[in-house]
Amino acid sequence: MRIVRALTAFVAAVGLTAVVAAPSFAIPQKGQPAPPLKVVSTSGQQISLANYKGYVLVIDFFATWCPPCREAIPHLNGLSRKYGRQGLQVLGLSLDDGDEGTVKDFIASKRIVYPVALAGQDVQTDYGLRSLPTVYVIDKKGNVADKFMGGSDETLKTMENLIKKLLAEK
């Protein structure tokens, strides 16, 4: 019994050390400024958050191999077309491993109407990505309005309602 207790204490101590020693990634929270962003679109355009000041920005983190990501693209295209003149901007950030050719083919096949860039590891870490698709909605002041994970119809409706609300704000 003494050995079991000693082993349990050892495992608990090692586990605690591993948790404490692991790097902590801050996940952007509602109301906080969005993490900095500097990427180059597949068309060669330099993109940073400063480009979107005064706009509502939807940042879609996706991968070409992710089925729910693929299913969300038509909805994001629709949002861009429907609300673009009212101040909505959409930015796609691909997590495909540096394969710009695959991403460009994907953009063409899905007829994506908004800019797309490859998201480097630093951007993925800054935004605390843990699953795909993940969408951040950034308000006109550059703050995180909300984060959405997955692509269910309910999620997409909730996101669109938030976008309409943010576009109405001065």
PDB file of C-alpha atoms in Angstrom:
ATOM      1  CA  MET A   1       0.000   0.000   0.000  1.00  0.00           C
ATOM      2  CA  ARG A   2       2.880   2.331   0.845  1.00  0.00           C
ATOM      3  CA  ILE A   3       4.377   1.727  -2.609  1.00  0.00           C
ATOM      4  CA  VAL A   4       1.046   2.552  -4.285  1.00  0.00           C
ATOM      5  CA  ARG A   5       0.807   5.851  -2.355  1.00  0.00           C
ATOM      6  CA  ALA A   6       4.404   6.729  -3.163  1.00  0.00           C
ATOM      7  CA  LEU A   7       3.868   5.917  -6.838  1.00  0.00           C
ATOM      8  CA  THR A   8       0.630   7.947  -6.903  1.00  0.00           C
ATOM      9  CA  ALA A   9       2.389  10.933  -5.303  1.00  0.00           C
ATOM     10  CA  PHE A  10       5.246  10.646  -7.800  1.00  0.00           C
ATOM     11  CA  VAL A  11       2.896  10.485 -10.798  1.00  0.00           C
ATOM     12  CA  ALA A  12       0.924  13.451  -9.466  1.00  0.00           C
ATOM     13  CA  ALA A  13       4.114  15.477  -8.965  1.00  0.00           C
ATOM     14  CA  VAL A  14       5.413  14.651 -12.436  1.00  0.00           C
ATOM     15  CA  GLY A  15       2.031  15.462 -13.977  1.00  0.00           C
ATOM     16  CA  LEU A  16       1.872  18.788 -12.132  1.00  0.00           C
ATOM     17  CA  THR A  17       5.389  19.645 -13.261  1.00  0.00           C
ATOM     18  CA  ALA A  18       4.487  18.860 -16.862  1.00  0.00           C
ATOM     19  CA  VAL A  19       1.433  21.110 -16.685  1.00  0.00           C
ATOM     20  CA  VAL A  20       3.368  23.957 -15.064  1.00  0.00           C
ATOM     21  CA  ALA A  21       6.317  23.582 -17.428  1.00  0.00           C
ATOM     22  CA  ALA A  22       4.166  23.517 -20.575  1.00  0.00           C
ATOM     23  CA  PRO A  23       4.035  26.796 -22.473  1.00  0.00           C
ATOM     24  CA  SER A  24       0.780  28.625 -21.977  1.00  0.00           C
ATOM     25  CA  PHE A  25      -0.893  30.090 -25.012  1.00  0.00           C
ATOM     26  CA  ALA A  26      -3.205  32.977 -24.340  1.00  0.00           C
ATOM     27  CA  ILE A  27      -6.384  32.600 -26.318  1.00  0.00           C
ATOM     28  CA  PRO A  28      -7.730  35.998 -27.395  1.00  0.00           C
ATOM     29  CA  GLN A  29     -10.836  36.838 -25.385  1.00  0.00           C
ATOM     30  CA  LYS A  30     -13.928  38.890 -26.240  1.00  0.00           C
ATOM     31  CA  GLY A  31     -13.268  42.601 -25.867  1.00  0.00           C
ATOM     32  CA  GLN A  32      -9.482  42.253 -26.051  1.00  0.00           C
ATOM     33  CA  PRO A  33      -7.462  43.617 -28.958  1.00  0.00           C
ATOM     34  CA  ALA A  34      -6.981  41.042 -31.692  1.00  0.00           C
ATOM     35  CA  PRO A  35      -3.423  39.696 -31.840  1.00  0.00           C
ATOM     36  CA  PRO A  36      -1.189  41.314 -34.461  1.00  0.00           C
ATOM     37  CA  LEU A  37      -1.350  39.797 -37.891  1.00  0.00           C
ATOM     38  CA  LYS A  38       1.126  40.108 -40.755  1.00  0.00           C
ATOM     39  CA  VAL A  39       0.699  37.768 -43.696  1.00  0.00           C
ATOM     40  CA  VAL A  40       1.045  37.855 -47.464  1.00  0.00           C
ATOM     41  CA  SER A  41      -1.988  36.844 -49.518  1.00  0.00           C
ATOM     42  CA  THR A  42      -1.741  34.247 -52.260  1.00  0.00           C
ATOM     43  CA  SER A  43      -1.884  37.169 -54.719  1.00  0.00           C
ATOM     44  CA  GLY A  44       1.160  38.808 -53.081  1.00  0.00           C
ATOM     45  CA  GLN A  45      -0.671  41.493 -51.077  1.00  0.00           C
ATOM     46  CA  GLN A  46       0.802  42.448 -47.662  1.00  0.00           C
ATOM     47  CA  ILE A  47      -1.933  42.102 -45.026  1.00  0.00           C
ATOM     48  CA  SER A  48      -2.023  43.306 -41.432  1.00  0.00           C
ATOM     49  CA  LEU A  49      -4.809  44.128 -38.998  1.00  0.00           C
ATOM     50  CA  ALA A  50      -4.207  47.818 -39.744  1.00  0.00           C
ATOM     51  CA  ASN A  51      -5.633  47.172 -43.238  1.00  0.00           C
ATOM     52  CA  TYR A  52      -8.992  46.423 -41.599  1.00  0.00           C
ATOM     53  CA  LYS A  53      -9.313  49.267 -39.088  1.00  0.00           C
ATOM     54  CA  GLY A  54     -12.843  50.640 -39.275  1.00  0.00           C
ATOM     55  CA  TYR A  55     -14.193  47.418 -40.797  1.00  0.00           C
ATOM     56  CA  VAL A  56     -15.777  44.358 -39.254  1.00  0.00           C
ATOM     57  CA  LEU A  57     -13.361  41.534 -40.026  1.00  0.00           C
ATOM     58  CA  VAL A  58     -14.062  37.823 -40.185  1.00  0.00           C
ATOM     59  CA  ILE A  59     -10.875  35.757 -39.974  1.00  0.00           C
ATOM     60  CA  ASP A  60     -11.475  32.190 -41.125  1.00  0.00           C
ATOM     61  CA  PHE A  61      -8.775  29.705 -40.095  1.00  0.00           C
ATOM     62  CA  PHE A  62      -9.177  26.683 -42.367  1.00  0.00           C
ATOM     63  CA  ALA A  63      -7.367  23.911 -44.210  1.00  0.00           C
ATOM     64  CA  THR A  64      -8.075  22.559 -47.671  1.00  0.00           C
ATOM     65  CA  TRP A  65      -8.319  18.995 -46.303  1.00  0.00           C
ATOM     66  CA  CYS A  66     -10.891  19.889 -43.595  1.00  0.00           C
ATOM     67  CA  PRO A  67     -14.480  18.907 -44.615  1.00  0.00           C
ATOM     68  CA  PRO A  68     -16.290  21.359 -42.244  1.00  0.00           C
ATOM     69  CA  CYS A  69     -13.953  24.128 -43.465  1.00  0.00           C
ATOM     70  CA  ARG A  70     -14.872  23.361 -47.064  1.00  0.00           C
ATOM     71  CA  GLU A  71     -18.576  23.443 -46.187  1.00  0.00           C
ATOM     72  CA  ALA A  72     -18.266  26.883 -44.545  1.00  0.00           C
ATOM     73  CA  ILE A  73     -16.656  28.563 -47.578  1.00  0.00           C
ATOM     74  CA  PRO A  74     -19.899  29.181 -49.542  1.00  0.00           C
ATOM     75  CA  HIS A  75     -21.399  30.810 -46.448  1.00  0.00           C
ATOM     76  CA  LEU A  76     -18.343  33.058 -46.013  1.00  0.00           C
ATOM     77  CA  ASN A  77     -18.482  33.962 -49.716  1.00  0.00           C
ATOM     78  CA  GLY A  78     -22.152  34.846 -49.227  1.00  0.00           C
ATOM     79  CA  LEU A  79     -21.404  37.016 -46.175  1.00  0.00           C
ATOM     80  CA  SER A  80     -18.687  38.826 -48.101  1.00  0.00           C
ATOM     81  CA  ARG A  81     -21.032  39.541 -51.011  1.00  0.00           C
ATOM     82  CA  LYS A  82     -24.030  40.425 -48.818  1.00  0.00           C
ATOM     83  CA  TYR A  83     -22.299  42.721 -46.311  1.00  0.00           C
ATOM     84  CA  GLY A  84     -19.137  43.844 -48.112  1.00  0.00           C
ATOM     85  CA  ARG A  85     -20.566  47.230 -49.080  1.00  0.00           C
ATOM     86  CA  GLN A  86     -21.653  47.779 -45.473  1.00  0.00           C
ATOM     87  CA  GLY A  87     -18.116  47.346 -44.147  1.00  0.00           C
ATOM     88  CA  LEU A  88     -17.549  43.615 -43.737  1.00  0.00           C
ATOM     89  CA  GLN A  89     -14.216  42.135 -44.757  1.00  0.00           C
ATOM     90  CA  VAL A  90     -13.377  38.420 -44.776  1.00  0.00           C
ATOM     91  CA  LEU A  91      -9.848  37.024 -44.606  1.00  0.00           C
ATOM     92  CA  GLY A  92      -9.078  33.339 -45.064  1.00  0.00           C
ATOM     93  CA  LEU A  93      -5.986  31.997 -43.308  1.00  0.00           C
ATOM     94  CA  SER A  94      -4.967  28.538 -44.471  1.00  0.00           C
ATOM     95  CA  LEU A  95      -3.152  26.143 -42.174  1.00  0.00           C
ATOM     96  CA  ASP A  96      -1.945  24.030 -45.084  1.00  0.00           C
ATOM     97  CA  ASP A  97       1.769  23.407 -44.587  1.00  0.00           C
ATOM     98  CA  GLY A  98       3.341  26.047 -46.815  1.00  0.00           C
ATOM     99  CA  ASP A  99       1.753  24.568 -49.938  1.00  0.00           C
ATOM    100  CA  GLU A 100       0.616  27.705 -51.706  1.00  0.00           C
ATOM    101  CA  GLY A 101      -0.097  25.856 -54.976  1.00  0.00           C
ATOM    102  CA  THR A 102      -2.673  23.606 -53.297  1.00  0.00           C
ATOM    103  CA  VAL A 103      -4.247  26.628 -51.610  1.00  0.00           C
ATOM    104  CA  LYS A 104      -4.429  28.570 -54.890  1.00  0.00           C
ATOM    105  CA  ASP A 105      -6.114  25.598 -56.592  1.00  0.00           C
ATOM    106  CA  PHE A 106      -8.550  25.384 -53.657  1.00  0.00           C
ATOM    107  CA  ILE A 107      -9.349  29.126 -53.913  1.00  0.00           C
ATOM    108  CA  ALA A 108     -10.131  28.717 -57.609  1.00  0.00           C
ATOM    109  CA  SER A 109     -12.201  25.558 -57.148  1.00  0.00           C
ATOM    110  CA  LYS A 110     -14.265  27.074 -54.312  1.00  0.00           C
ATOM    111  CA  ARG A 111     -14.451  30.475 -56.071  1.00  0.00           C
ATOM    112  CA  ILE A 112     -13.351  32.274 -52.910  1.00  0.00           C
ATOM    113  CA  VAL A 113     -14.030  36.001 -53.292  1.00  0.00           C
ATOM    114  CA  TYR A 114     -11.945  37.267 -50.341  1.00  0.00           C
ATOM    115  CA  PRO A 115      -8.167  37.363 -49.729  1.00  0.00           C
ATOM    116  CA  VAL A 116      -6.478  34.183 -48.522  1.00  0.00           C
ATOM    117  CA  ALA A 117      -3.017  33.786 -47.011  1.00  0.00           C
ATOM    118  CA  LEU A 118      -1.030  31.017 -45.360  1.00  0.00           C
ATOM    119  CA  ALA A 119      -1.077  31.295 -41.556  1.00  0.00           C
ATOM    120  CA  GLY A 120       2.382  30.751 -40.132  1.00  0.00           C
ATOM    121  CA  GLN A 121       2.961  29.010 -36.817  1.00  0.00           C
ATOM    122  CA  ASP A 122       3.230  32.356 -34.997  1.00  0.00           C
ATOM    123  CA  VAL A 123      -0.265  33.412 -36.133  1.00  0.00           C
ATOM    124  CA  GLN A 124      -1.683  30.015 -35.181  1.00  0.00           C
ATOM    125  CA  THR A 125      -0.129  30.321 -31.714  1.00  0.00           C
ATOM    126  CA  ASP A 126      -1.218  33.948 -31.240  1.00  0.00           C
ATOM    127  CA  TYR A 127      -4.828  32.999 -32.000  1.00  0.00           C
ATOM    128  CA  GLY A 128      -4.703  29.862 -29.827  1.00  0.00           C
ATOM    129  CA  LEU A 129      -5.920  27.521 -32.547  1.00  0.00           C
ATOM    130  CA  ARG A 130      -6.943  24.101 -31.352  1.00  0.00           C
ATOM    131  CA  SER A 131      -9.432  22.967 -34.012  1.00  0.00           C
ATOM    132  CA  LEU A 132     -10.690  23.779 -37.480  1.00  0.00           C
ATOM    133  CA  PRO A 133     -12.575  25.634 -38.671  1.00  0.00           C
ATOM    134  CA  THR A 134     -12.101  28.481 -36.227  1.00  0.00           C
ATOM    135  CA  VAL A 135     -13.486  31.915 -37.067  1.00  0.00           C
ATOM    136  CA  TYR A 136     -12.714  35.124 -35.223  1.00  0.00           C
ATOM    137  CA  VAL A 137     -14.952  38.144 -35.675  1.00  0.00           C
ATOM    138  CA  ILE A 138     -13.087  41.390 -35.066  1.00  0.00           C
ATOM    139  CA  ASP A 139     -14.976  44.644 -34.489  1.00  0.00           C
ATOM    140  CA  LYS A 140     -14.304  48.010 -36.148  1.00  0.00           C
ATOM    141  CA  LYS A 141     -11.922  48.996 -33.340  1.00  0.00           C
ATOM    142  CA  GLY A 142      -9.778  45.892 -33.762  1.00  0.00           C
ATOM    143  CA  ASN A 143     -11.108  43.995 -30.738  1.00  0.00           C
ATOM    144  CA  VAL A 144     -12.212  40.369 -30.650  1.00  0.00           C
ATOM    145  CA  ALA A 145     -16.020  40.357 -30.780  1.00  0.00           C
ATOM    146  CA  ASP A 146     -16.308  36.560 -30.669  1.00  0.00           C
ATOM    147  CA  LYS A 147     -14.770  33.257 -31.717  1.00  0.00           C
ATOM    148  CA  PHE A 148     -16.657  30.467 -33.455  1.00  0.00           C
ATOM    149  CA  MET A 149     -15.528  26.864 -33.768  1.00  0.00           C
ATOM    150  CA  GLY A 150     -17.091  24.419 -36.190  1.00  0.00           C
ATOM    151  CA  GLY A 151     -19.449  25.124 -39.035  1.00  0.00           C
ATOM    152  CA  SER A 152     -22.929  24.101 -37.937  1.00  0.00           C
ATOM    153  CA  ASP A 153     -25.917  26.001 -39.301  1.00  0.00           C
ATOM    154  CA  GLU A 154     -26.591  27.367 -35.803  1.00  0.00           C
ATOM    155  CA  THR A 155     -23.002  28.634 -35.494  1.00  0.00           C
ATOM    156  CA  LEU A 156     -23.200  30.315 -38.897  1.00  0.00           C
ATOM    157  CA  LYS A 157     -26.532  31.999 -37.999  1.00  0.00           C
ATOM    158  CA  THR A 158     -25.162  33.253 -34.692  1.00  0.00           C
ATOM    159  CA  MET A 159     -22.080  34.604 -36.457  1.00  0.00           C
ATOM    160  CA  GLU A 160     -24.162  36.399 -39.093  1.00  0.00           C
ATOM    161  CA  ASN A 161     -26.354  38.000 -36.396  1.00  0.00           C
ATOM    162  CA  LEU A 162     -23.215  39.258 -34.617  1.00  0.00           C
ATOM    163  CA  ILE A 163     -21.862  40.665 -37.887  1.00  0.00           C
ATOM    164  CA  LYS A 164     -25.114  42.548 -38.547  1.00  0.00           C
ATOM    165  CA  LYS A 165     -25.000  44.000 -35.024  1.00  0.00           C
ATOM    166  CA  LEU A 166     -21.361  45.084 -35.386  1.00  0.00           C
ATOM    167  CA  LEU A 167     -21.955  46.643 -38.805  1.00  0.00           C
ATOM    168  CA  ALA A 168     -24.773  48.744 -37.298  1.00  0.00           C
ATOM    169  CA  GLU A 169     -22.437  50.187 -34.630  1.00  0.00           C
ATOM    170  CA  LYS A 170     -20.787  53.533 -35.279  1.00  0.00           C
TER     171      LYS A 170
END
